[in-house]
Coordinates of C-alpha atoms (C1' of nucleotides) in Angstrom, one line a residue:
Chain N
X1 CA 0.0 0.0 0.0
X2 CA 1.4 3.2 -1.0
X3 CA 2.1 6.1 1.6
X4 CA -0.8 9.0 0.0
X5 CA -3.4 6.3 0.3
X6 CA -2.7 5.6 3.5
X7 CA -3.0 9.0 4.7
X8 CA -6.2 9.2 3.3
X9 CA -7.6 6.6 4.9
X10 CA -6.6 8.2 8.3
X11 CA -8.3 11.7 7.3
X12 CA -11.2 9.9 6.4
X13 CA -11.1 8.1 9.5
X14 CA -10.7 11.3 11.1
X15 CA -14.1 12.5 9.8
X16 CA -16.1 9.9 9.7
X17 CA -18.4 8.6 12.9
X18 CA -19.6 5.5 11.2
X19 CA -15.6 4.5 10.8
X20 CA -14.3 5.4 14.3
X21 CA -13.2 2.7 16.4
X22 CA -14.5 4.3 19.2
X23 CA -17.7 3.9 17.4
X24 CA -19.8 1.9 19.9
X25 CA -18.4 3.9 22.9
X26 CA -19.6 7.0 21.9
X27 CA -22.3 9.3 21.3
X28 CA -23.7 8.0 17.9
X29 CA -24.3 4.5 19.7
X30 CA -27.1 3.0 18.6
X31 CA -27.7 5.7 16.0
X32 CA -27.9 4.3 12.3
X33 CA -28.3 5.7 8.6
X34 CA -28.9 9.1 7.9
X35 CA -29.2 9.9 11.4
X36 CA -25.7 9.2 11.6
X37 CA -24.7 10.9 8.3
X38 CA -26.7 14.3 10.1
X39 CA -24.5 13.4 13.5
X40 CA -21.5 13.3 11.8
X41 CA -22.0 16.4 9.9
X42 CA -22.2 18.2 13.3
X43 CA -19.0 16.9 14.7
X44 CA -16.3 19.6 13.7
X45 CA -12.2 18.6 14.5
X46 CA -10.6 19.5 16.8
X47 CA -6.5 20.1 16.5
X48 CA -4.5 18.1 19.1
X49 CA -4.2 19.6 22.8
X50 CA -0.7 18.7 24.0
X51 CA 0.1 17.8 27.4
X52 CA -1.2 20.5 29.6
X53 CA -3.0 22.5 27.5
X54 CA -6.8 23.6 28.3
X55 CA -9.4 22.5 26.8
X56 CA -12.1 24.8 28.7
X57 CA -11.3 26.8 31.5
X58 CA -14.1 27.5 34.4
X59 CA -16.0 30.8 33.0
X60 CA -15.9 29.8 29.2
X61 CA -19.0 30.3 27.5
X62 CA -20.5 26.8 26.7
X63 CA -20.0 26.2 22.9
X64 CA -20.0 22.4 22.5
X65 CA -19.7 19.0 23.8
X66 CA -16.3 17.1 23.2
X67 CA -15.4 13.7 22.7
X68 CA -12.1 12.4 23.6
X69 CA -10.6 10.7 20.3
X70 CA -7.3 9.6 21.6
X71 CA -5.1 10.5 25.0
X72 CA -6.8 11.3 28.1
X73 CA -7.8 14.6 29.9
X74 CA -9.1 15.6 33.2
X75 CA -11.6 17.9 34.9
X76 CA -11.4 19.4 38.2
X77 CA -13.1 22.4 39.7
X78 CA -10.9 24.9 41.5
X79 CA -11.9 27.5 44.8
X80 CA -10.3 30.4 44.6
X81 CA -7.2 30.0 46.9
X82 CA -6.1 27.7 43.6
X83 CA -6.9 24.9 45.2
X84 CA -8.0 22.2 43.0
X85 CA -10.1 19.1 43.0
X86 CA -10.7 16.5 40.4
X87 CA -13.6 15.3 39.1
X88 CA -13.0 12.8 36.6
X89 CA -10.8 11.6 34.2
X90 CA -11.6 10.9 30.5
X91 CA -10.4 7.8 28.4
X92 CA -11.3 7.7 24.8
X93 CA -14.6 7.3 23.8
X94 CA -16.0 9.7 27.0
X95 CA -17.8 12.9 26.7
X96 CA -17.1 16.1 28.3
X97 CA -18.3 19.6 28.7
X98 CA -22.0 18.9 30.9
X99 CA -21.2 21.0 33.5
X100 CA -22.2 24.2 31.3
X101 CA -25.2 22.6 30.1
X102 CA -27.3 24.4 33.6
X103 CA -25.4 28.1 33.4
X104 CA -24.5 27.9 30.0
X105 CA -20.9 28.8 31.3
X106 CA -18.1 26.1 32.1
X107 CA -18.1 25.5 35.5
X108 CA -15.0 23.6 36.0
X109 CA -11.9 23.1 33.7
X110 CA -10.8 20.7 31.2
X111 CA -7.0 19.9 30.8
X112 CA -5.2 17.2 28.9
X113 CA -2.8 14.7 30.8
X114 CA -1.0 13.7 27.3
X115 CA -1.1 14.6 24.1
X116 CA -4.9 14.3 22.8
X117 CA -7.1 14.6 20.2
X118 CA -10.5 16.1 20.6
X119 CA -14.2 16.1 18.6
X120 CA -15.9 18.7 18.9
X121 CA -19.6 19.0 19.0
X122 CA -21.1 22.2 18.6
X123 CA -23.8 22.5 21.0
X124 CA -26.2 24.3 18.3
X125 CA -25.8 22.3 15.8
X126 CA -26.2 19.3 17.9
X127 CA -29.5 20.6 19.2
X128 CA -30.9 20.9 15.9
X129 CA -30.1 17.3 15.0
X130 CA -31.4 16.3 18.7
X131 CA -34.8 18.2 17.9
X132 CA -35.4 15.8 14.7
X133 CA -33.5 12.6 15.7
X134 CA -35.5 11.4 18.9
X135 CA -32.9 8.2 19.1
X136 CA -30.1 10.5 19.5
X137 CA -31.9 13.0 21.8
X138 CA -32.2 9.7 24.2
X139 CA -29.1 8.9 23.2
X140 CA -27.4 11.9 24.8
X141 CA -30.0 11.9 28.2
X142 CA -28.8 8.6 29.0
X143 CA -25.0 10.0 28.3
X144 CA -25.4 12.7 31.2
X145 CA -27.2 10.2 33.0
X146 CA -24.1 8.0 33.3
X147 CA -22.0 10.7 33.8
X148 CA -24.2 11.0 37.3
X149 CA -24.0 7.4 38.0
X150 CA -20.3 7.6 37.6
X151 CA -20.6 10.5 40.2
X152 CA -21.9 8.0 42.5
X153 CA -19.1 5.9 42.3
X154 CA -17.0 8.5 43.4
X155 CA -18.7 9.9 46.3
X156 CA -18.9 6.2 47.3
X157 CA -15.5 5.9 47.2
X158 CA -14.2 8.7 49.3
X159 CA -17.1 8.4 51.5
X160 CA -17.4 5.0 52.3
X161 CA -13.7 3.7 51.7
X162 CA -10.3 3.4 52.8
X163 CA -7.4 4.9 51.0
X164 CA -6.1 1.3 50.1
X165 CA -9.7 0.3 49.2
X166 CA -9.8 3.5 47.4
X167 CA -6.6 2.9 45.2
X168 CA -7.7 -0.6 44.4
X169 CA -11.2 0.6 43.0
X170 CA -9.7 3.7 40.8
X171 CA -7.5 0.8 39.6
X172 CA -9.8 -2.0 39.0
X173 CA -11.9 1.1 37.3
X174 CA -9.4 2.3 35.1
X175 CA -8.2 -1.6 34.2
X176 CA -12.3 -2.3 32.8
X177 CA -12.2 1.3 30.9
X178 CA -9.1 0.4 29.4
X179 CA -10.8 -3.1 28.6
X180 CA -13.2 -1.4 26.7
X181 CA -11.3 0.2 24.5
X182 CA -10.2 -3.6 23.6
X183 CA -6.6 -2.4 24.9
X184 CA -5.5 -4.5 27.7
X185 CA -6.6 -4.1 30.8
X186 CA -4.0 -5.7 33.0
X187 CA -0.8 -3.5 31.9
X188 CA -1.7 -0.2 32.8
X189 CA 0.3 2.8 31.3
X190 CA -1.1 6.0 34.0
X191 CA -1.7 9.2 31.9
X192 CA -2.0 11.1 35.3
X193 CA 0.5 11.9 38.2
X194 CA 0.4 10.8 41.9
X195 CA -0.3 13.8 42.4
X196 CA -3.6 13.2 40.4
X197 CA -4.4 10.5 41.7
X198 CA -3.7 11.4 45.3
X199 CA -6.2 14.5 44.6
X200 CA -9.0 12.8 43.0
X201 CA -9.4 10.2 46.0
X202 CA -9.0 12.8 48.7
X203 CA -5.8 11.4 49.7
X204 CA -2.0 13.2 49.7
X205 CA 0.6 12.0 47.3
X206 CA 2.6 10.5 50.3
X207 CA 0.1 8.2 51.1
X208 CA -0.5 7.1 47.4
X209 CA 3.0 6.0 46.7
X210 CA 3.0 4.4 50.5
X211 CA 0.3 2.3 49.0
X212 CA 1.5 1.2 45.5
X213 CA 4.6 0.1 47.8
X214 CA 2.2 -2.1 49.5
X215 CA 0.6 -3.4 47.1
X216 CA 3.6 -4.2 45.4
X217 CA 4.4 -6.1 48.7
X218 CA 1.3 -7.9 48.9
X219 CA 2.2 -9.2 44.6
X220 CA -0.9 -7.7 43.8
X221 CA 1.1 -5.2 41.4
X222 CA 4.3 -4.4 39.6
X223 CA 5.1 -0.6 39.2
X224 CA 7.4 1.1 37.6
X225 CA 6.5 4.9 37.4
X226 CA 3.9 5.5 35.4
X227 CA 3.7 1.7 34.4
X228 CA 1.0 -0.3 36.2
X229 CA 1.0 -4.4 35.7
X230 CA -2.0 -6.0 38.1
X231 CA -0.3 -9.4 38.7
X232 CA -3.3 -10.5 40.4
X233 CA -6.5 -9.1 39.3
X234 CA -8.6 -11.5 41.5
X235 CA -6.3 -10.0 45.0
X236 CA -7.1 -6.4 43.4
X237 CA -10.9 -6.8 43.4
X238 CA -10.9 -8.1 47.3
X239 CA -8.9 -5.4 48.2
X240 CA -12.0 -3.3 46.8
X241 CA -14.0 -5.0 49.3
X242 CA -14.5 -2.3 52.8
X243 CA -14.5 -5.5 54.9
X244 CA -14.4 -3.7 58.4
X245 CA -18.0 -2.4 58.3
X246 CA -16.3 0.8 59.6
X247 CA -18.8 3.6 59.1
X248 CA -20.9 1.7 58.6
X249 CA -24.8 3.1 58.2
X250 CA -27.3 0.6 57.0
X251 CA -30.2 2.8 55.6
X252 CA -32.2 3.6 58.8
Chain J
X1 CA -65.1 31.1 52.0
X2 CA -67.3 27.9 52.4
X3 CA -65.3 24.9 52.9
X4 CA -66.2 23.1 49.5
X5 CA -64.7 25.9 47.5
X6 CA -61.3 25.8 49.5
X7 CA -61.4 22.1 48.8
X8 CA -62.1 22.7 45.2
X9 CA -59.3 25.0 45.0
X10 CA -56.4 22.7 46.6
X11 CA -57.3 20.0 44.3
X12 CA -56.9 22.5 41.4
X13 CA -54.0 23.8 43.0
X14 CA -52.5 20.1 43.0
X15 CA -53.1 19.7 39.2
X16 CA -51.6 23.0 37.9
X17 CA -47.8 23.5 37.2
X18 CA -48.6 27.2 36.5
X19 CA -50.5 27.8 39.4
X20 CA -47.7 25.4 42.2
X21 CA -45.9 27.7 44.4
X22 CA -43.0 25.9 43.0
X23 CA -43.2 27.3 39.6
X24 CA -40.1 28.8 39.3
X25 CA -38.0 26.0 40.8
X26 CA -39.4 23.5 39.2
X27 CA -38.8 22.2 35.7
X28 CA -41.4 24.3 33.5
X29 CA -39.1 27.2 35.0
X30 CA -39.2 29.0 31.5
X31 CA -41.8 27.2 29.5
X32 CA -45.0 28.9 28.9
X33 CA -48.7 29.0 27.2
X34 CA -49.8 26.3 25.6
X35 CA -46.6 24.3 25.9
X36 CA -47.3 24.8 29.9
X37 CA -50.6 23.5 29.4
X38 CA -49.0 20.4 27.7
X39 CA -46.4 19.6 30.1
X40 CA -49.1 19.7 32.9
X41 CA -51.2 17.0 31.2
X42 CA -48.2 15.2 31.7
X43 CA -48.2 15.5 35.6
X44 CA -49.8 12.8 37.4
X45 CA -50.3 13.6 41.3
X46 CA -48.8 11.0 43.7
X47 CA -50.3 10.3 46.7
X48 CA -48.3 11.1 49.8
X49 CA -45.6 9.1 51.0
X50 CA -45.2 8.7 54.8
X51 CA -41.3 8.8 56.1
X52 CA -39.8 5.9 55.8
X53 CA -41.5 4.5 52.4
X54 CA -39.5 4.6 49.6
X55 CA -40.0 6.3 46.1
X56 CA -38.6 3.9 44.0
X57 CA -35.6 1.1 44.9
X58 CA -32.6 -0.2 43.2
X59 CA -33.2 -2.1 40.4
X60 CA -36.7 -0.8 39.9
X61 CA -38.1 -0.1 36.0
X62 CA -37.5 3.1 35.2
X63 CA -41.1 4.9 34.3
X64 CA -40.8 8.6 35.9
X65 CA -39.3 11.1 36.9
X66 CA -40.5 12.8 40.4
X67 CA -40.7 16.2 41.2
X68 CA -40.8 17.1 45.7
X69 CA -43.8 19.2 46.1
X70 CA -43.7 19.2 50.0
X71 CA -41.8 17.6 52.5
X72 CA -38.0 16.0 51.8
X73 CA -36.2 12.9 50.8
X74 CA -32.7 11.3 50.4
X75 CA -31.4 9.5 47.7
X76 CA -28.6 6.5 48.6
X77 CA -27.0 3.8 46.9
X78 CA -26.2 0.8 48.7
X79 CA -23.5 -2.2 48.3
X80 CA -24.4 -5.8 48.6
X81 CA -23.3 -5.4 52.5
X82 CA -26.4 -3.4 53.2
X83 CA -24.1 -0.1 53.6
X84 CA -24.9 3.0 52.4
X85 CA -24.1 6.3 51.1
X86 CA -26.7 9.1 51.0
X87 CA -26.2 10.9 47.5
X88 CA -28.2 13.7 48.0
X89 CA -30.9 14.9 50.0
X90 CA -33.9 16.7 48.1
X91 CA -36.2 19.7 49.0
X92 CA -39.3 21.2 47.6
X93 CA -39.1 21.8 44.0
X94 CA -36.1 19.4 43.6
X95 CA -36.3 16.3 40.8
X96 CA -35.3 12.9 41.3
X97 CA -34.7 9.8 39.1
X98 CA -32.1 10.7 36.7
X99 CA -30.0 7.9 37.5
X100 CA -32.5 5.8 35.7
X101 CA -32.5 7.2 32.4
X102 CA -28.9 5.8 31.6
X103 CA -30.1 1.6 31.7
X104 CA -33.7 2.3 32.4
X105 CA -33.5 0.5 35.8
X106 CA -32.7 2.7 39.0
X107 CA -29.2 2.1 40.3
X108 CA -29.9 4.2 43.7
X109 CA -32.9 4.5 46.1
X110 CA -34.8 7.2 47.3
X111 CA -36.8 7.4 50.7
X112 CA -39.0 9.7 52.2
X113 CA -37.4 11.3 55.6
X114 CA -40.9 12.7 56.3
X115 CA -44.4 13.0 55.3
X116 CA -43.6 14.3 51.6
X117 CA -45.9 14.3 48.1
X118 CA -44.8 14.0 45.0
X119 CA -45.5 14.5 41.4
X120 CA -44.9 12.1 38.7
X121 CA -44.0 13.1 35.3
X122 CA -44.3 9.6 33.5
X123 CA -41.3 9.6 31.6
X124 CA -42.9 8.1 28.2
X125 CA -45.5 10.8 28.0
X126 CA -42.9 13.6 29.1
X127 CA -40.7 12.6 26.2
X128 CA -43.8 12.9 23.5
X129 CA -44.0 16.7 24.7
X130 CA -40.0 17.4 25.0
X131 CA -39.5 16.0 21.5
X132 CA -42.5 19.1 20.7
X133 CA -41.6 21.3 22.5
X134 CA -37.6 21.9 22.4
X135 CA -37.9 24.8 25.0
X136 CA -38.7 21.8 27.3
X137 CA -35.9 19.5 26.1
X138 CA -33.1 22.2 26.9
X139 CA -35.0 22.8 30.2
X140 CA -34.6 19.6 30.8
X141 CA -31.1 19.0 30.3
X142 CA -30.6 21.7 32.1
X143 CA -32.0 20.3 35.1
X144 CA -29.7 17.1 34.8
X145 CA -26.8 19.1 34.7
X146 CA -27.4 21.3 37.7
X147 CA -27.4 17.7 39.1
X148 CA -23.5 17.0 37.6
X149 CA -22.9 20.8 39.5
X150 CA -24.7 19.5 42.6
X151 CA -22.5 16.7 42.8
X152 CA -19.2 18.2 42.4
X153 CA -20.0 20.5 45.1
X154 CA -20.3 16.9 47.1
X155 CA -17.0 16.0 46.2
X156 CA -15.0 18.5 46.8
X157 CA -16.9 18.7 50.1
X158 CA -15.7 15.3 51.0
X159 CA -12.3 15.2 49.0
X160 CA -10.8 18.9 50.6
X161 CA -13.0 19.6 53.7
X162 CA -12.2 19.2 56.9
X163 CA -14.8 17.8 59.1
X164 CA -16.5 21.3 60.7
X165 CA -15.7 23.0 57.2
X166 CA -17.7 20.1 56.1
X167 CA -20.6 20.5 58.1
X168 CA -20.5 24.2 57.8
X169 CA -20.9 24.3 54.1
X170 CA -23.9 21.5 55.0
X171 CA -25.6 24.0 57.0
X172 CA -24.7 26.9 55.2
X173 CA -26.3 24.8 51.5
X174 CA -29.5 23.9 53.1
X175 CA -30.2 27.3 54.6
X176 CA -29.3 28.3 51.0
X177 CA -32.3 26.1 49.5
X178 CA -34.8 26.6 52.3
X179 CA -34.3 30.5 51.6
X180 CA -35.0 30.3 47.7
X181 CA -38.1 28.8 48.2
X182 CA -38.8 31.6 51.1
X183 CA -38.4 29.9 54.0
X184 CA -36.6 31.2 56.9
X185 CA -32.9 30.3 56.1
X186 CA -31.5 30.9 59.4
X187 CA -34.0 28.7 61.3
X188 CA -33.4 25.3 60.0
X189 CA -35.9 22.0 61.2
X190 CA -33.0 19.2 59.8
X191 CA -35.7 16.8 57.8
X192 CA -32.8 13.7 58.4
X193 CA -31.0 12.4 61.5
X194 CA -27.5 12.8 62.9
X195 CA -26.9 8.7 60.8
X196 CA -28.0 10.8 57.8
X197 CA -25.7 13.9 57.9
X198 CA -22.7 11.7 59.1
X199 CA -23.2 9.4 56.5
X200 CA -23.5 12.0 53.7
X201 CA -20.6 13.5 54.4
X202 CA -18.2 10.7 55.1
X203 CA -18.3 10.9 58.6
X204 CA -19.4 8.9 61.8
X205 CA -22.5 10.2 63.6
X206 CA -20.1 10.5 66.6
X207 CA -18.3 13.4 65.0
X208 CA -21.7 15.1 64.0
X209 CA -22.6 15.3 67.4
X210 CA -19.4 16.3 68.6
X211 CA -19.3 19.8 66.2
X212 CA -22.6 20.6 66.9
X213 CA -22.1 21.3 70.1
X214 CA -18.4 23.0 69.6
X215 CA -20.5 25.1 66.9
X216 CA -23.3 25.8 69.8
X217 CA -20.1 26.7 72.3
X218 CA -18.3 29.1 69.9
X219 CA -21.5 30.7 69.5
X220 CA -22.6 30.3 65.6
X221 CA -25.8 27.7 66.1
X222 CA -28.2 27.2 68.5
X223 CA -29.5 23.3 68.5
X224 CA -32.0 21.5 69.7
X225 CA -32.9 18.4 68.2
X226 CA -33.9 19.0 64.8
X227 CA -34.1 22.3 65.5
X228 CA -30.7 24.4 64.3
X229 CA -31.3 28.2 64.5
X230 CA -28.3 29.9 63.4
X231 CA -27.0 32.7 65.3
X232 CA -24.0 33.7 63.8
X233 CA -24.5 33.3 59.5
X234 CA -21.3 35.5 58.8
X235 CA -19.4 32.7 60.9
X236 CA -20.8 30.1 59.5
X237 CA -19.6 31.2 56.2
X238 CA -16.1 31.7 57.4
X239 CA -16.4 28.0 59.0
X240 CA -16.9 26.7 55.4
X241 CA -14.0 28.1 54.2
X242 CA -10.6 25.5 54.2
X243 CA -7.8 28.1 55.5
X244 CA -4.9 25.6 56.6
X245 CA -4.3 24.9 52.7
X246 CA -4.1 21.1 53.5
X247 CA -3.6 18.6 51.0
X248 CA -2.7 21.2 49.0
X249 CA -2.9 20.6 45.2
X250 CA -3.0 23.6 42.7
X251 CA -3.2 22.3 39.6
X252 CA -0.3 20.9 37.9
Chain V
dG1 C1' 29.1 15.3 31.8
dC2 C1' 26.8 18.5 35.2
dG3 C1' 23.7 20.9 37.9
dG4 C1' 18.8 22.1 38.4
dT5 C1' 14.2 20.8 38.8
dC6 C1' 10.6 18.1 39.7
dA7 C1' 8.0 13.5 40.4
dG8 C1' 8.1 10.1 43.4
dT9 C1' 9.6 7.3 47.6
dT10 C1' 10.5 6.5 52.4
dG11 C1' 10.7 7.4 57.4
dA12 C1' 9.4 9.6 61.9
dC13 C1' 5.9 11.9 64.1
dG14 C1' 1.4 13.9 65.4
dG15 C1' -3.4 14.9 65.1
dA16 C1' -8.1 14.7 63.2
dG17 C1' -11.4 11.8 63.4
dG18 C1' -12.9 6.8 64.1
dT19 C1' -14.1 3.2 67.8
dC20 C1' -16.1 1.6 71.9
dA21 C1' -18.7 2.3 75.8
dA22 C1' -21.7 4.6 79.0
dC23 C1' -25.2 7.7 79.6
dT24 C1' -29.5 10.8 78.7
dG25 C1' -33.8 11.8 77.2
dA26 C1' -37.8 11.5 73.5
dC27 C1' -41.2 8.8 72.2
dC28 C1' -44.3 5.0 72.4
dA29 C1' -47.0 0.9 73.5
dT30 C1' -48.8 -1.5 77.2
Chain C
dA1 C1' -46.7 5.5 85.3
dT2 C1' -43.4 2.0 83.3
dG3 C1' -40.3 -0.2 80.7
dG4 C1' -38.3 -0.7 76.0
dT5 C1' -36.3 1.3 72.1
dC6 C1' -33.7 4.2 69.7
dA7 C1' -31.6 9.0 68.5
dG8 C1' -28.3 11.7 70.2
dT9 C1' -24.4 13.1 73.4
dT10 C1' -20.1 12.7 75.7
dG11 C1' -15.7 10.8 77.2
dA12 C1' -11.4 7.7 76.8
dC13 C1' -8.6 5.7 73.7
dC14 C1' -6.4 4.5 69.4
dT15 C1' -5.3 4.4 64.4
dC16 C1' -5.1 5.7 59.9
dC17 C1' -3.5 9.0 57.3
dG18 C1' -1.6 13.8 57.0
dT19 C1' 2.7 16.5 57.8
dC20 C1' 7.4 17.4 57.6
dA21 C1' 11.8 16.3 56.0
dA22 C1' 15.3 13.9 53.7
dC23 C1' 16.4 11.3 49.9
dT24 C1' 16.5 9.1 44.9
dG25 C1' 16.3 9.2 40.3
dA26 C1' 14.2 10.9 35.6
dC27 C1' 14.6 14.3 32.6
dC28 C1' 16.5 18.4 30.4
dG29 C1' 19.2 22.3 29.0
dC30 C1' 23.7 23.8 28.9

DNA sequence: GCGGTCAGTTGACGGAGGTCAACTGACCAT
DNA sequence: ATGGTCAGTTGACCTCCGTCAACTGACCGC
């Protein structure tokens, strides 16, 4: 196969919803036909953010909905001392940008942990393909509406776990997204820092390295920086378990 | 007035979105006329539900969403231990049963923590008029995403607050809520139990009870039971604030 | 290579908050 | 009234995890 062909093929790949591989993980899911030719007219390209770079900042007007294509962002929310907390981080496949939907103004930020590329989706035009495409009007509810669930598992985390519990779950999380991307979901490569991850549990940075240390110990895991192997996914699911009924509060 | 007519009157009272005190807070907030009109005919009244009964349970078919008219209600998801974490708890005006719309089964529980009614907007008929009426659809979204905003005001609550900065910002929330739907925001009757804030926040009902009274010594609350008149609403808001910068994390 | 910087690790120590236990006082059924 | 139950309070103790500090090793520009 010659190189200009090949090239092609990737800018068509680039354009085109029906040809993405993230195709079943993403909005148009479940959308078929001309609804998807309309969808995919709507979804303008976005240039690659490198490492660090925003992709909305808390007070940006809300414009559109974005897709992560490749890499791997994160969104936090910041008071004004500069202190920061994060909400989420976003594989490929995931959507962003939900927080303006209600003020019509970003409400927290958006930043890539590697070099990414991005889909935009103009929130105008997307409305007008909503407003005739009931599928895909559905389609986009039940989107937000797993972005709330996934909320849930959050709060449950930090509210209801300890730190080691806590690590093991973000892990045994991040392993099944990575899974569904058909990548493999036992040699983990981090996109985020300690620091990151430390923040997004609740926890300091100390006690996160403390704990891959452990876990090491325990042959649950090999690390190596940023380089996560689970050795033993069956002793990384117990070690989700809170055991100690510790805070515990059946509903009363 | 003769008694008939004031009973005629609270039934049409109970029927008519344009005519509920809660107009403003609740989701037709912005639709109007005939589209008003069309949204009520949506609206079927639920009878009351005592405290303790629940409004829908894990796993249950998803079939509507609920809008609080009176009283109060948390919502919880629970692991197969039988403990809990309270997700929420919801006032007057407040809608419930997003969490549904993503599998169309519920994946959290919500419970009555008094004596509350409740309307039902039947979430096959409500979709007929949001797919008419796109005012109604963006209104809607709208509403979901305030809930995204809710919940990262949880989570930063419980991954960068200290335990009285926690309950502070509790206090400081709900007298918030019970204001905008003009109430008297500085003398709170707590609709949940000591179990129910602890657990909400991450905490042990021990700890609860421990900084309501040092809030009662230093002067900002009066408490007594249920009953939390606060004295002191400028130090309150200084109590929510986190000024040792622990955990520290501006963004990296 | 060399020094600077910064992410990450490890140890020593302390404190915020969890645990356990005892007590008080509403509230309720008999 | 009386006893039982359960929400809430308070105290004594302990532990998990945060704090502080020192160190290691990538990585990078010179």
């Amino acid at each position: 196969m010659e190189t200009p062909a090949t090239v092609f093929d990737l800018n068509q790949l680039r354009r085109s919803c029906s040809s993405c591989a993230l195709y079943e993980l993403c909005l148009p899911a479940g959308i078929a036909g001309d609804d998807l030719d309309r969808l995919d007219a709507t979804v303008k390209d976005k240039r690659a953010l490198d490492r660090g770079a925003m992709l909305y900042r808390e007070g940006d007007p809300f414009e559109a909905l974005y897709v992560v294509r490749s890499g791997a962002l994160k969104t936090f929310v910041q008071n004004e001392a500069g202190d920061a907390q994060i909400l989420a981080f976003h594989l490929p496949g995931e959507i962003l940008g939900f927080d303006a939907l209600a003020s019509n103004l970003h409400v927290s930020q958006a930043e890539a942990l590697e070099r990414s590329s991005i889909c935009e989706l103009p929130y105008a035009k997307l409305q007008q393909v909503t407003s005739d495409v009931p599928a895909l009007h559905r389609q986009l509810m039940r989107v937000i509406s797993r972005e709330v669930v996934e909320e849930h598992r959050h709060l449950v985390m930090m509210g209801r776990q300890q730190a080691q519990e806590q690590l093991a779950t973000f892990l045994k999380n991040l392993a099944d997204r990575y899974e569904r991307l058909h990548r493999d979901g036992t040699s983990l490569n981090l996109p985020m820092s300690r620091y990151d991850i430390a923040n997004y549990l609740g926890l300091v940075v100390e006690t996160i390295s403390r704990l891959f240390s452990r876990m090491e110990e325990m042959g649950v895991l090999e690390v190596n920086r940023k380089s996560v192997r689970i050795l033993r996914p069956d002793l990384l699911a117990t070690l989700c378990r809170t055991d100690a009924p510790s805070r515990r509060n059946d509903v009363g």
